């Protein structure tokens, strides 16, 4: 099939995955209310169902299966923007994923070399995600988004209709790498959100924290553009022969190791090394060039008609399936099973990596094992590939890099400069944003921003902030929220480098610090982030945290650690401790804060339940303040933009 059709189909499939993955968590899983094992089984079911595609392709032929699957994939991708979330979104995305897997199996049966289409498709997806500031077209409601989505789907269907089977041997190994390549690209090599996060760590006020990049900063775009160039250049270039070919997996393995080990300053080289190593391995796995034609054999006596017919039938059977389409026989069937099997590897890898934050086991080995798998498949046999199927690959590589950089520069940056504090009280908001997803399972950026803006907040403590998890669509949720509020941010990781807690403000931040909290059996990591702000009531220490209770117990141990850290760091200065504490008033963990002399700032308005957002009956989001502060106007504004309600309070100095 044509390179352009394959590339566009890959880009659409990645778009569907960016909706399907978070739908598993927020709709089917209801954000940890459903056992992780059940969520994993439901997710894997769709990939297992696709194992029936290769036999179907062999029986019917690649072209009719491909066209039918392309129509369903395109229709589901277009339809996702029209859903209002909920079960409809979950199953439209699920059937779109299944159609995408069937489309891959049919494409594999008639495409000798998938590498150019795969490389260009992943690169195009990165360029588009960069241009959209990591906010997918599915979550946008403006007319231009509908036009772009329709244009992509129409182009994909037109190219699929015109595509022809490519001559040459159909080798299974390159197709086996499609799934692992999608996962490593989405997690590391092709993630503009990870690039933004990586650069923001260079602006952190203390070790282990990240800060807002300056207005107009282009370094995240430069990192993403360099990654696209390295990936596309290595993937489309002629791979080296001889001993040099064994260098291809080295940067891939080094990059994945840097991704999972501290310090966070290694994230930038992790992105670049993974990009070039992944591209090089895909190039190594491409099918060998056809053997040179041999001299014609000496003429032989003509065979009997019956023998000639039998010989011809046997030869045809090895190259043509029952539908008479090249590649629909056993080689094409093996390639179909390989690509679906590779996508099963994608699913298993994603489940193993991200479910660790619910089940509590080490997951750092998952990207490294995926890299080893890619290396083992890619280096299985020598490559005699004469060159890429893409004309002028160097020109394509440069164009992709320039397009990425222009896309990054064109993204509006509405962040404002720090303002001098004005005399008067300070409005503080604490909000668990559930990675940006509302109760309907849609990425509700506008709803989150409306809640905070409606409180006219000066300081915002955010919990469950996701900055690049592919599981949640690969957004930089923190940068998106801060940009629309016109606030600067300080971020500290809790689970890994891109998931944690943040403080947003327009006020000057003079100092920051973070401390890791003891897991005590809780699967997800926890931390406490402190920032010293210059406010209208003087210097104010704000601590943002999200306590994680151990199984069948309250977060008493972590509560004590937060109190000791916060009070010690404040050293007598006015103090605010805010966030999702996973404990209710009167519980032992709650009393740890009050026993330390901190005041429940929301007490005058209680009962003030905050979760679940549509019918709150738990008071687990709190704001504690030191005795020298007074709290008024406590509120929990109604909204379903998250599974929690925000809590807000106005703080002033106590009058003598």
XYZ file of C-alpha atoms in Angstrom:
656
model
C 0.000 0.000 0.000
C 1.190 3.580 -0.509
C 3.525 5.239 1.962
C 1.210 8.249 2.311
C -1.827 6.083 3.127
C 0.142 4.145 5.737
C 1.507 7.348 7.295
C -1.897 8.992 7.531
C -3.486 5.823 8.895
C -0.819 5.611 11.625
C -1.468 9.252 12.546
C -5.228 8.619 12.812
C -4.694 5.464 14.869
C -2.489 7.396 17.292
C -5.243 10.024 17.563
C -7.756 7.320 18.469
C -5.364 5.868 21.050
C -5.033 9.295 22.685
C -8.772 9.159 23.386
C -9.149 5.423 24.006
C -6.413 5.128 26.651
C -7.803 7.772 29.045
C -11.338 6.512 28.378
C -10.308 3.155 29.851
C -9.263 4.930 33.057
C -11.909 7.612 33.440
C -15.002 5.914 31.973
C -14.566 2.144 32.267
C -12.270 2.368 35.291
C -13.854 5.447 36.888
C -10.450 6.594 38.153
C -9.402 3.612 40.309
C -12.946 2.663 41.374
C -12.602 -0.410 39.131
C -9.849 -2.969 39.879
C -6.761 -2.450 37.740
C -6.833 -6.116 36.703
C -10.327 -5.718 35.248
C -9.353 -2.557 33.383
C -6.325 -4.328 31.951
C -8.407 -7.301 30.831
C -10.944 -5.033 29.117
C -8.160 -3.157 27.340
C -6.371 -6.301 26.183
C -9.628 -7.790 24.882
C -9.734 -5.381 21.922
C -6.225 -6.319 20.853
C -6.917 -10.039 21.194
C -10.039 -9.669 19.042
C -7.855 -8.279 16.274
C -5.998 -11.600 16.029
C -8.917 -12.746 13.874
C -8.001 -10.172 11.216
C -5.158 -12.059 9.438
C -7.297 -15.149 8.662
C -10.041 -12.828 7.420
C -7.545 -11.046 5.160
C -6.332 -14.364 3.766
C -9.859 -15.516 3.024
C -11.296 -12.278 1.604
C -8.164 -10.516 0.405
C -6.361 -7.423 1.755
C -8.074 -4.755 -0.319
C -11.746 -5.218 0.728
C -10.762 -5.713 4.365
C -8.482 -2.683 4.239
C -11.133 -0.427 2.710
C -13.814 -1.534 5.167
C -11.504 -1.095 8.143
C -10.330 2.297 6.846
C -13.939 3.509 6.607
C -14.684 2.392 10.176
C -11.427 3.870 11.505
C -12.038 7.191 9.761
C -15.676 7.273 10.825
C -14.858 6.559 14.462
C -12.077 9.136 14.458
C -14.461 11.775 13.095
C -17.259 10.662 15.409
C -15.179 11.022 18.576
C -15.443 14.786 18.361
C -19.245 14.562 18.306
C -19.607 12.397 21.412
C -20.382 13.912 24.781
C -18.144 11.489 26.611
C -19.397 8.579 28.651
C -19.993 5.084 27.324
C -20.508 6.368 23.776
C -17.000 7.838 23.722
C -15.522 4.674 25.222
C -17.037 2.342 22.643
C -16.578 4.629 19.630
C -12.894 4.823 20.553
C -12.770 1.058 21.179
C -14.290 0.166 17.800
C -12.013 2.740 16.178
C -9.036 1.021 17.774
C -10.237 -2.409 16.619
C -10.761 -1.082 13.090
C -7.273 0.409 13.182
C -5.790 -2.948 14.147
C -7.677 -4.713 11.339
C -6.501 -1.983 8.938
C -2.909 -2.624 10.036
C -3.280 -6.374 9.406
C -4.686 -5.755 5.913
C -1.987 -3.197 5.158
C 0.703 -5.635 6.284
C -0.548 -8.239 3.784
C 0.154 -5.972 0.833
C 3.090 -3.808 1.927
C 6.631 -5.064 1.644
C 8.265 -2.270 3.682
C 6.221 -0.519 6.405
C 9.134 1.539 7.717
C 8.699 4.741 5.650
C 4.965 4.945 6.347
C 5.446 4.199 10.049
C 8.248 6.742 10.450
C 6.393 9.471 8.581
C 3.131 8.708 10.400
C 4.717 8.989 13.845
C 6.622 12.121 12.827
C 3.452 13.701 11.434
C 1.611 12.870 14.646
C 4.295 14.633 16.675
C 4.173 17.701 14.434
C 0.384 17.872 14.723
C 0.414 17.390 18.495
C 3.007 20.154 18.793
C 0.968 22.512 16.637
C -2.092 21.815 18.806
C -0.132 22.543 21.992
C -0.806 18.885 22.971
C -4.584 19.567 23.091
C -5.991 17.085 20.551
C -8.551 17.982 17.907
C -11.019 15.632 19.623
C -11.170 17.871 22.692
C -11.578 21.091 20.707
C -14.980 22.444 19.657
C -14.036 25.226 17.233
C -15.020 24.908 13.532
C -11.388 24.731 12.411
C -10.935 21.513 14.388
C -13.842 19.899 12.559
C -12.437 21.036 9.220
C -8.980 19.631 9.994
C -10.409 16.338 11.249
C -12.608 15.988 8.174
C -9.700 16.783 5.870
C -7.484 14.146 7.526
C -10.172 11.477 7.330
C -11.064 12.310 3.721
C -7.416 12.249 2.651
C -6.887 8.919 4.400
C -9.895 7.307 2.710
C -8.908 8.686 -0.709
C -5.342 7.441 -0.373
C -6.545 4.051 0.857
C -8.819 3.725 -2.195
C -5.976 4.522 -4.601
C -3.285 2.518 -2.811
C -1.884 -0.531 -4.541
C -0.028 -3.488 -3.138
C 3.717 -2.902 -3.183
C 5.896 -5.539 -4.854
C 8.529 -7.347 -2.910
C 8.823 -9.883 -0.117
C 6.492 -9.383 2.848
C 8.606 -9.822 5.959
C 6.969 -10.067 9.376
C 9.747 -8.563 11.518
C 9.244 -4.875 10.586
C 5.522 -5.179 11.279
C 6.200 -6.671 14.693
C 7.840 -3.370 15.691
C 4.852 -1.138 14.929
C 3.321 -1.517 18.407
C 6.520 -1.039 20.431
C 7.444 1.928 18.205
C 4.071 3.571 18.880
C 4.522 3.143 22.629
C 8.137 4.357 22.828
C 7.358 7.272 20.538
C 4.254 8.304 22.487
C 5.968 7.979 25.859
C 9.376 9.444 25.050
C 10.689 10.109 21.556
C 7.656 11.814 19.998
C 6.104 13.531 23.022
C 6.070 17.347 22.865
C 4.576 17.394 26.377
C 7.614 15.525 27.700
C 9.873 18.014 25.936
C 8.051 20.931 27.596
C 8.292 19.235 30.977
C 11.964 18.394 30.497
C 12.839 22.005 29.703
C 10.745 23.313 32.621
C 12.953 21.369 35.028
C 15.799 23.651 33.967
C 13.807 26.567 35.432
C 12.943 24.904 38.740
C 13.715 26.908 41.848
C 15.114 23.874 43.655
C 16.376 20.418 42.840
C 13.516 18.161 41.807
C 11.096 20.972 40.952
C 10.057 22.445 37.598
C 9.155 26.055 36.885
C 7.394 27.970 34.140
C 9.502 28.559 31.071
C 9.967 32.250 30.222
C 7.505 33.958 27.901
C 8.337 33.077 24.312
C 10.830 30.378 25.256
C 11.434 28.143 22.237
C 13.593 25.446 23.798
C 10.766 22.881 24.091
C 10.104 23.359 20.379
C 13.797 22.992 19.599
C 13.974 19.722 21.568
C 10.880 18.343 19.824
C 12.105 19.438 16.382
C 15.489 17.826 17.014
C 13.792 14.604 18.118
C 11.628 14.538 14.978
C 14.664 15.169 12.780
C 16.729 12.454 14.463
C 13.895 9.935 14.333
C 12.905 10.602 10.728
C 16.500 10.923 9.546
C 17.580 7.645 11.110
C 14.396 5.842 10.081
C 14.493 6.908 6.426
C 18.247 6.807 5.857
C 20.167 3.847 4.488
C 21.272 1.800 7.518
C 24.987 1.048 7.891
C 26.395 -2.367 7.091
C 28.979 -4.461 8.833
C 29.977 -3.939 12.466
C 28.588 -0.372 12.479
C 25.041 -1.707 12.282
C 25.350 -2.982 15.848
C 25.505 0.612 17.087
C 21.838 1.210 16.156
C 20.296 -0.050 19.425
C 22.823 1.725 21.675
C 21.148 5.166 21.782
C 17.717 3.540 22.137
C 18.784 1.588 25.216
C 20.628 4.587 26.667
C 17.642 6.866 26.114
C 15.120 4.568 27.785
C 17.421 4.118 30.783
C 17.793 7.901 31.129
C 14.009 8.246 30.948
C 13.398 6.089 34.019
C 16.306 7.055 36.270
C 16.934 10.348 38.070
C 17.891 13.129 37.765
C 15.236 14.934 35.732
C 17.947 16.792 33.823
C 18.439 13.563 31.854
C 15.004 13.855 30.238
C 16.232 15.960 27.306
C 19.005 13.545 26.254
C 16.562 10.683 26.899
C 14.171 12.121 24.303
C 16.874 12.703 21.698
C 18.672 9.382 22.149
C 15.451 7.383 22.117
C 14.375 9.169 18.933
C 17.527 8.443 16.962
C 17.841 4.891 18.313
C 14.229 4.025 17.556
C 14.521 5.356 14.018
C 17.776 3.469 13.432
C 16.298 0.199 14.662
C 13.243 0.574 12.418
C 15.560 1.135 9.466
C 17.568 -1.964 10.386
C 14.414 -4.074 10.520
C 13.298 -3.127 7.004
C 13.147 -5.998 4.496
C 16.254 -6.850 2.522
C 16.569 -5.662 -1.026
C 15.475 -8.137 -3.695
C 18.233 -10.423 -4.874
C 19.971 -9.458 -8.089
C 18.534 -11.135 -11.157
C 20.415 -14.250 -12.227
C 21.359 -15.320 -15.715
C 18.614 -17.262 -17.457
C 18.931 -20.999 -17.158
C 19.514 -23.194 -20.172
C 16.320 -24.053 -22.018
C 14.723 -27.312 -21.026
C 12.298 -29.542 -22.694
C 8.721 -28.376 -22.265
C 6.851 -30.098 -19.500
C 3.619 -31.876 -19.989
C 0.588 -29.600 -19.850
C -0.650 -31.235 -16.657
C 2.728 -30.783 -14.908
C 3.031 -27.182 -16.065
C -0.439 -26.400 -14.765
C 0.336 -27.999 -11.411
C 3.646 -26.119 -11.128
C 2.004 -22.844 -12.005
C -0.781 -23.418 -9.512
C 1.702 -24.194 -6.750
C 3.734 -21.065 -7.514
C 0.649 -18.940 -7.563
C -0.473 -20.336 -4.242
C 2.723 -19.147 -2.585
C 2.300 -15.578 -3.793
C -1.436 -15.101 -4.079
C -4.227 -15.732 -1.631
C -7.640 -17.125 -2.461
C -8.778 -13.671 -3.549
C -5.982 -13.467 -6.061
C -4.309 -10.515 -4.346
C -0.528 -10.421 -3.893
C 0.469 -10.841 -0.287
C -2.778 -12.389 0.904
C -1.187 -15.831 1.265
C 1.027 -17.171 4.047
C 3.697 -14.392 3.983
C 1.002 -11.727 4.233
C -0.777 -13.706 6.948
C 2.435 -13.906 8.980
C 2.908 -10.155 8.601
C -0.695 -9.598 9.720
C -0.210 -11.698 12.839
C 3.097 -9.895 13.453
C 1.575 -6.409 13.391
C -1.343 -7.404 15.622
C 1.097 -9.210 17.926
C 3.223 -6.066 18.050
C 0.161 -4.059 19.042
C -0.511 -6.619 21.789
C 3.024 -5.821 22.990
C 1.960 -2.143 22.957
C -1.054 -2.957 25.133
C 0.840 -5.175 27.555
C 3.664 -2.648 27.869
C 1.253 0.218 28.535
C -0.726 -1.800 31.085
C 2.407 -2.967 32.888
C 3.927 0.514 33.020
C 0.916 2.530 34.105
C -0.916 -0.009 36.278
C 2.124 0.024 38.550
C 0.786 3.313 39.924
C -2.314 1.441 41.124
C -0.793 -1.914 42.064
C 2.499 -0.674 43.491
C 5.345 -2.548 41.818
C 8.518 -1.215 40.121
C 7.870 -0.245 36.506
C 11.165 1.332 35.467
C 12.133 -1.809 33.589
C 9.193 -1.643 31.146
C 10.594 0.951 28.656
C 14.017 -0.687 28.808
C 12.568 -4.144 28.061
C 10.610 -2.640 25.159
C 13.852 -1.166 23.837
C 15.565 -4.545 24.133
C 12.663 -6.156 22.281
C 12.943 -3.619 19.454
C 16.709 -4.126 19.289
C 16.425 -7.923 19.215
C 13.900 -7.882 16.358
C 15.724 -5.182 14.400
C 19.145 -6.826 14.611
C 17.933 -10.341 13.853
C 19.491 -10.464 10.390
C 21.759 -8.266 8.228
C 20.114 -5.579 6.140
C 20.795 -5.082 2.446
C 18.369 -2.243 2.005
C 19.330 0.043 -0.911
C 17.499 3.087 0.436
C 14.201 4.460 1.623
C 11.006 4.203 -0.385
C 10.580 7.925 0.311
C 12.107 10.131 -2.338
C 14.783 12.465 -1.003
C 14.601 11.349 2.643
C 16.997 14.113 3.732
C 14.626 16.755 2.367
C 11.680 15.094 4.113
C 13.618 14.975 7.384
C 14.559 18.654 7.252
C 11.000 19.601 6.322
C 9.608 17.631 9.282
C 12.013 19.311 11.693
C 11.249 22.789 10.361
C 7.508 22.108 10.486
C 7.813 20.986 14.122
C 9.771 24.087 15.097
C 7.346 26.399 13.301
C 4.425 24.601 14.947
C 5.975 25.087 18.379
C 6.713 28.767 17.769
C 3.208 29.388 16.406
C 1.538 28.115 19.595
C 0.350 31.195 21.514
C 1.876 31.675 24.935
C -0.443 33.770 27.075
C 1.535 33.578 30.298
C 1.828 36.953 32.020
C 4.748 38.483 33.791
C 4.958 38.402 37.578
C 2.961 41.239 39.130
C 3.808 43.134 42.271
C 1.552 42.196 45.176
C -1.165 44.652 46.105
C -2.195 45.165 49.725
C -5.157 43.032 50.681
C -6.280 39.441 51.286
C -5.203 36.438 49.213
C -7.635 33.999 47.574
C -6.370 30.396 47.713
C -7.825 27.482 45.739
C -7.000 23.768 46.120
C -8.101 21.486 43.296
C -7.574 17.830 42.413
C -7.845 18.042 38.605
C -7.747 14.287 37.804
C -5.255 14.762 34.963
C -7.701 17.166 33.274
C -10.574 14.703 32.718
C -14.119 15.361 33.853
C -16.690 12.874 35.078
C -17.862 12.364 31.488
C -14.398 11.142 30.495
C -13.645 14.130 28.270
C -10.586 16.324 28.635
C -12.319 19.363 30.141
C -9.688 22.074 30.122
C -12.249 24.869 29.803
C -14.235 23.557 32.782
C -11.159 23.424 35.028
C -10.093 26.924 34.046
C -13.602 28.294 34.615
C -13.678 26.920 38.165
C -10.378 28.546 39.140
C -11.024 31.798 37.270
C -14.466 32.046 38.849
C -12.857 32.143 42.288
C -10.503 34.978 41.246
C -7.671 32.969 42.745
C -4.285 34.418 43.610
C -2.749 31.058 44.493
C -3.800 27.596 43.246
C -2.633 24.250 44.677
C -3.212 21.473 42.126
C -3.201 17.708 42.707
C -3.064 14.808 40.212
C -1.308 16.920 37.618
C -0.270 14.991 34.503
C 2.306 16.476 32.142
C 3.024 13.781 29.534
C 1.507 10.396 30.349
C 0.496 8.667 27.124
C -2.141 6.888 29.231
C -3.904 10.260 29.586
C -3.389 11.381 25.994
C 0.090 12.873 26.248
C -1.012 16.376 27.286
C 0.934 18.872 29.363
C -2.122 19.582 31.500
C -0.248 21.916 33.823
C 1.089 24.167 31.068
C -2.333 24.249 29.389
C -4.097 25.331 32.603
C -1.425 27.838 33.610
C -1.346 29.370 30.151
C -5.102 29.974 30.097
C -5.118 31.386 33.627
C -2.174 33.640 32.908
C -0.263 32.166 35.852
C 3.222 30.867 36.411
C 3.704 27.432 37.929
C 6.002 25.427 40.141
C 5.763 21.646 39.767
C 7.103 18.723 41.790
C 6.899 15.056 40.732
C 5.233 12.470 42.925
C 4.833 9.228 40.955
C 7.400 9.878 38.242
C 8.896 12.931 36.526
C 5.648 13.966 34.819
C 2.926 13.279 37.440
C 2.586 15.171 40.684
C 1.453 18.423 42.305
C 1.795 22.089 41.413
C 1.369 25.642 42.659
C 0.101 28.334 40.292
C 0.262 32.062 40.968
C 0.827 35.497 39.451
C 2.660 36.605 42.588
C 6.455 36.538 42.968
C 7.881 33.163 44.009
C 11.063 33.677 45.998
C 11.922 30.106 46.978
C 10.746 26.501 46.464
C 11.421 23.124 48.004
C 10.005 19.605 47.724
C 10.205 16.463 49.822
C 9.214 12.897 48.986
C 6.757 11.221 51.354
C 7.073 7.638 52.569
C 4.926 5.297 50.401
C 3.813 3.159 53.421
C 2.203 0.646 51.067
C 0.350 3.208 48.953
C 0.915 2.428 45.268
C 1.130 5.998 43.922
C 3.978 8.171 45.127
C 3.424 11.350 47.122
C 5.332 14.531 47.883
C 4.954 17.952 49.491
C 5.826 21.051 47.426
C 6.530 24.316 49.256
C 6.788 27.776 47.703
C 7.448 31.104 49.397
C 5.276 33.836 47.861
C 5.417 37.598 48.178
C 1.750 38.508 48.733
C -0.439 41.422 49.770
C -0.369 40.142 53.345
C 3.392 39.676 53.359
C 5.524 36.597 52.911
C 3.396 33.441 52.673
C 4.543 29.812 52.606
C 2.223 27.597 50.527
C 2.495 23.796 50.575
C 0.694 21.674 47.956
C 0.359 17.955 48.583
C -1.744 14.876 47.815
C -1.687 12.227 50.513
C -1.925 8.585 49.437
C -3.418 6.330 52.118
C -2.103 2.796 52.491
C -4.532 -0.056 51.899
C -7.305 -0.204 54.537
C -5.858 2.666 56.563
C -5.545 6.436 56.640
C -2.532 8.520 55.554
C -1.388 9.198 59.141
C 2.311 8.655 58.441
C 2.357 10.955 55.411
C 0.299 13.554 57.288
C 2.943 13.678 60.001
C 5.712 14.049 57.428
C 3.894 16.929 55.726
C 3.325 18.712 59.052
C 6.967 18.409 60.057
C 8.194 19.544 56.643
C 5.720 22.446 56.326
C 6.101 23.861 59.829
C 9.844 23.444 59.783
C 10.190 25.106 56.404
C 7.830 27.953 57.330
C 9.835 28.632 60.503
C 7.154 30.874 61.983
C 6.092 32.523 58.734
C 2.392 32.449 57.728
C 1.663 28.985 56.349
C -0.946 27.376 54.081
C -1.133 23.607 53.500
C -3.638 22.634 50.793
C -4.577 19.723 48.595
C -6.304 16.344 48.472
C -5.645 14.714 51.852
C -7.801 11.599 51.427
C -8.993 12.010 54.999
C -12.119 13.513 56.548
C -12.539 15.888 59.496
C -12.111 14.001 62.750
C -10.050 11.192 61.234
C -6.632 10.487 62.781
C -4.750 11.888 59.778
C -6.845 15.071 59.893
C -6.103 15.496 63.587
C -2.379 15.342 62.891
C -2.694 18.780 61.280
C -4.934 20.311 63.925
C -2.842 18.878 66.761
C 0.164 20.661 65.243
C -1.614 24.009 65.680
C -2.883 24.373 62.114
C -6.435 25.614 61.636
C -9.074 24.096 59.362
C -9.749 27.086 57.101
C -12.958 25.530 55.761
C -14.483 24.826 59.199
C -17.013 27.726 59.139
C -18.555 26.354 55.929
C -18.662 22.680 56.889
C -20.100 20.272 56.041
C -18.379 20.895 52.728
C -18.118 17.569 50.857
C -15.856 17.565 47.797
C -15.987 14.069 46.262
C -17.345 12.645 44.061
C -18.072 15.823 42.194
C -21.568 14.922 40.951
C -22.866 13.813 44.366
C -20.250 14.730 46.976
C -20.422 12.925 50.295
C -16.734 12.954 51.375
C -14.804 15.925 52.766
C -11.291 14.985 51.683
C -9.944 18.220 50.127
C -8.718 20.704 52.709
C -6.912 23.963 53.349
C -5.054 24.323 56.656
C -3.532 27.625 57.797
C -1.305 28.766 60.619
C -2.833 30.504 63.612
C -1.816 33.974 62.462
C -4.167 33.889 59.462
C -7.928 34.368 59.260
C -10.055 32.545 56.701
C -13.313 33.783 55.159
C -15.590 33.071 52.197
C -14.947 29.329 52.109
C -16.511 27.676 49.080
C -16.601 24.492 47.013
C -17.950 25.624 43.611
C -19.992 22.929 41.817
C -18.455 21.446 38.677
C -17.928 18.068 37.029
C -14.703 19.106 35.283
C -12.932 16.723 37.695
C -14.042 13.983 40.056
C -13.343 16.384 42.949
C -14.710 19.817 43.748
C -12.279 22.642 44.235
C -12.133 24.335 47.631
C -11.406 28.034 48.029
C -10.855 30.447 50.882
C -9.783 34.069 51.365
C -6.858 34.607 53.739
C -5.793 37.694 55.643
C -3.610 38.426 58.608
C -5.305 38.162 61.983
C -6.034 41.563 63.476
C -4.564 42.249 66.914
